[in-house]
mmCIF file of C-alpha atoms in Angstrom:
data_model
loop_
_atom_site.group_PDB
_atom_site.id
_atom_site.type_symbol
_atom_site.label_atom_id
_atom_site.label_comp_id
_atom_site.label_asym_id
_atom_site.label_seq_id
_atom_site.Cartn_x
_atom_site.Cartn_y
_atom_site.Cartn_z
ATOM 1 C CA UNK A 10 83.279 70.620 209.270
ATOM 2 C CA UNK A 11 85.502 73.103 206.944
ATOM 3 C CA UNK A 12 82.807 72.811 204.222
ATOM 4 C CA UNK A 13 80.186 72.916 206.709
ATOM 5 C CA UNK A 14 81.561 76.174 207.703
ATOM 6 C CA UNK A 15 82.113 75.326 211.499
ATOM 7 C CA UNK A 16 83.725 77.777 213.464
ATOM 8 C CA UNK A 17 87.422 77.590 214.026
ATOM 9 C CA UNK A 18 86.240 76.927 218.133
ATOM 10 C CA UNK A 19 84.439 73.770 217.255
ATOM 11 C CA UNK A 20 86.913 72.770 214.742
ATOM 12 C CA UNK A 21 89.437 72.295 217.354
ATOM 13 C CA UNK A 22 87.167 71.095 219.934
ATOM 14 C CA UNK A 23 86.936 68.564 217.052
ATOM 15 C CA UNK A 24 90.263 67.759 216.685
ATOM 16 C CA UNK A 25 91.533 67.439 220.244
ATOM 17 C CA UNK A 26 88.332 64.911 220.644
ATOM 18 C CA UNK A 27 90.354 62.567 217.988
ATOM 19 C CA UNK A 28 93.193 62.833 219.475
ATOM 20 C CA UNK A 29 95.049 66.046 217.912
ATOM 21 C CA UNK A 30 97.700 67.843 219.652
ATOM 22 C CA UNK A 31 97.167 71.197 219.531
ATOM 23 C CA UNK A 32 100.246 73.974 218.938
ATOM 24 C CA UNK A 33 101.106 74.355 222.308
ATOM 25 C CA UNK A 34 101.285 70.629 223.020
ATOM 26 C CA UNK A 35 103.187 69.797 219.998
ATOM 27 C CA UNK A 36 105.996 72.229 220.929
ATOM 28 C CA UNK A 37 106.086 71.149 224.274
ATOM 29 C CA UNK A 38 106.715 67.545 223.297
ATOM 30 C CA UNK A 39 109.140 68.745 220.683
ATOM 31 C CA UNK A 40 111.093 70.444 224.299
ATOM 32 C CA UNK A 41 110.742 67.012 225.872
ATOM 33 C CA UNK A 42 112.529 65.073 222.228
ATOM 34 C CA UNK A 43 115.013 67.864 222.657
ATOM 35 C CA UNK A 44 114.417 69.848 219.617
ATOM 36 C CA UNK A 45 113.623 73.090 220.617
ATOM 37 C CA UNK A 46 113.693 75.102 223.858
ATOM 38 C CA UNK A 47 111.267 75.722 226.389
ATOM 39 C CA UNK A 48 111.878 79.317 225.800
ATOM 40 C CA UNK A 49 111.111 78.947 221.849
ATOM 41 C CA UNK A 50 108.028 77.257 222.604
ATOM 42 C CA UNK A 51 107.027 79.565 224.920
ATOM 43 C CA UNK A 52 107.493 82.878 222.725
ATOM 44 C CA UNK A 53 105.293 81.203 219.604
ATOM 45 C CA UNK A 54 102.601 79.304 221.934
ATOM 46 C CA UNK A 55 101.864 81.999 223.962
ATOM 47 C CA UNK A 56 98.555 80.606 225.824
#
């Protein structure tokens, strides 16, 4: 898709189809393991 030039919208419409987790739901899982705050995630996943 990169070399196909798709945009950066479909690219992670993409991903999250196989399965990615995008920023946001990586930090939040990395709250839940107890490696970094909700706060932290929060302040660099702003939605």
């Amino acid at each position: 898709m990169i070399m196909e030039e798709a945009s950066s919208i479909k690219i992670a419409k993409q991903a999250q189809a196989e399965g990615f987790p995008n920023l946001r739901q990586s930090a939040l899982q990395k709250v839940m393991q107890g490696v970094t705050s909700l706060e932290e995630a929060n302040r660099v996943t702003k939605d």
